Amino acid sequence: MQNNKEWQAAYSVIEQLENVGFEAVVVGGAVRDAILGRPAHDVDVATIAMPEEVKSVFNNTVDVGIQHGTVLVIVPAGPVEVTTYRTDGEYTDHRRPEEVQFVRSLKEDLKRRDFTMNAIAMRRDGSFVDFYGGCQDIEAGLIRAVGDAQKRFSEDALRMLRAVRFSAQLGFVIESETLKAMKDKADTISWIAKERIKAELDKLWIGKDVFNGIQKLEESGLGAHLNGNFQANHWSEFNAQDKLLGWAYFALLQGEHWREVLGSYRLSNKEMAFVKAVLAALEALKNGWTNMDYFSHTQQELEAACYFAELRQLNVQMPQQSIEEIQTKLPIKHKQELIVNGSDLLKWSGKKGGPWVKEALQAMLEAVVNDELENGRQEIKDWIEHDYFTKE
Ligand code: ATP
Ligand code: MG
């Protein structure tokens, strides 16, 4: 696990800092995930060196968050975020601290971290620095706040949602004092920016135990203070481990209000378009899909709709073959494959342009996709002249 590029890069940074006398360690999620045998995405380094000192040791650095003490150091094995040991300054309105103070103590730095499992440091020799019992809690599968849970959640309400998301990601239990504090502070989640909430929900949906996470949302009362309906019983079978499928399934459970609810979490246009397409495909599935449904949706959208139909035990007409196979057999796969275009239509008809062109092209497309019309110039010309125009 620690042989991958991210770890190599982090170790190389630590070695170079140590060579000039600065203590440096790996911290946070990467240490937790290494103990759990999970692959880490970002391996973060914490150091006693001040940001300017870090910058003086390496040739290639980028100031990514210098006011919080973070410098991105680029070494041959890759980029590494290096953050000076710090404590958080005064917290106002349950959000991020106003300012941070750099400190010379690793113990202090670890103390500001949210959960014991995220407050373990690892030295280059593989030994752990674990002041808050993180290793033991990981062993027991427990999410426990560092220090007084009430106080920690008062400082930053997002931590409560992080606890929920970790419970989904890791299948861990939330320790009782920590859970109690969440119940007490649940309403303060409304102080947190929607973008930060979305980022946690994105990670929740990817979790291997989303049901556990939603149960914790319900149990803590946090769910009641978030936009939308989070009812655990609908999630017991959900296991997509996919962000978009999570949002789409969540949308399905919101009924007609889904757009407002998802909009409030600031989903991107692309994410909203995916959700909309899946819900439309699911609706169409009630009568069975036509060629046009296979044509106008991606395989992923159609598979999502089938998955949801199963989860919700809907009475629908499931495809009899694999979606991929059906899509491969369609007469055409893209609009652009239509052999005839708007200017052909204008030329043949001698009519002036107008909305009718688009309508005719659409009718033509549907006829071709549904195998009622061959995609050939003469065939389409005949069809337009004898079938389409005469219908009007
Ligand atoms: P992931 O695997 O999702 O990246 P992570 O634990 O690494 O999980 P990050 O958001 O990358 O989470 O944060 C890195 C570390 O910073 C955490 O492990 C934790 O020690 C600390 N941290 C992050 N957010 C907070 C917070 N809101 N309050 C206190 N400490 C935090
Ligand atoms: Mg991380």
PDB file of N, CA, C and O and ligand atoms in Angstrom, residues 29-30 32 41-42 44 203, ligand 2:
ATOM      1  N   GLY A  29      -6.030  11.257   6.495  1.00  0.00           N
ATOM      2  CA  GLY A  29      -6.701  10.128   5.859  1.00  0.00           C
ATOM      3  C   GLY A  29      -5.764   9.043   5.345  1.00  0.00           C
ATOM      4  O   GLY A  29      -6.113   7.857   5.392  1.00  0.00           O
ATOM      5  N   ALA A  30      -4.586   9.444   4.878  1.00  0.00           N
ATOM      6  CA  ALA A  30      -3.667   8.450   4.304  1.00  0.00           C
ATOM      7  C   ALA A  30      -3.191   7.461   5.371  1.00  0.00           C
ATOM      8  O   ALA A  30      -3.064   6.257   5.093  1.00  0.00           O
ATOM      9  N   ARG A  32      -4.828   6.717   8.223  1.00  0.00           N
ATOM     10  CA  ARG A  32      -6.019   5.907   8.546  1.00  0.00           C
ATOM     11  C   ARG A  32      -6.214   4.809   7.503  1.00  0.00           C
ATOM     12  O   ARG A  32      -6.380   3.632   7.836  1.00  0.00           O
ATOM     13  N   HIS A  41      -5.786   8.286  -1.655  1.00  0.00           N
ATOM     14  CA  HIS A  41      -5.651   9.138  -2.841  1.00  0.00           C
ATOM     15  C   HIS A  41      -4.628  10.234  -2.590  1.00  0.00           C
ATOM     16  O   HIS A  41      -3.662  10.361  -3.315  1.00  0.00           O
ATOM     17  N   ASP A  42      -4.839  11.006  -1.496  1.00  0.00           N
ATOM     18  CA  ASP A  42      -3.810  12.008  -1.239  1.00  0.00           C
ATOM     19  C   ASP A  42      -3.078  11.719   0.061  1.00  0.00           C
ATOM     20  O   ASP A  42      -3.689  11.423   1.081  1.00  0.00           O
ATOM     21  N   ASP A  44      -0.942  13.348   2.705  1.00  0.00           N
ATOM     22  CA  ASP A  44      -0.582  14.691   3.167  1.00  0.00           C
ATOM     23  C   ASP A  44       0.547  14.632   4.184  1.00  0.00           C
ATOM     24  O   ASP A  44       0.605  13.733   5.023  1.00  0.00           O
ATOM     25  N   LYS A 203     -19.187  11.964  -1.254  1.00  0.00           N
ATOM     26  CA  LYS A 203     -18.372  10.867  -0.706  1.00  0.00           C
ATOM     27  C   LYS A 203     -19.238   9.817  -0.027  1.00  0.00           C
ATOM     28  O   LYS A 203     -18.905   8.637  -0.029  1.00  0.00           O
TER      29      LYS A 203
HETATM   30 MG    MG B   2      -7.786  13.297   2.275  1.00  0.00          MG
END
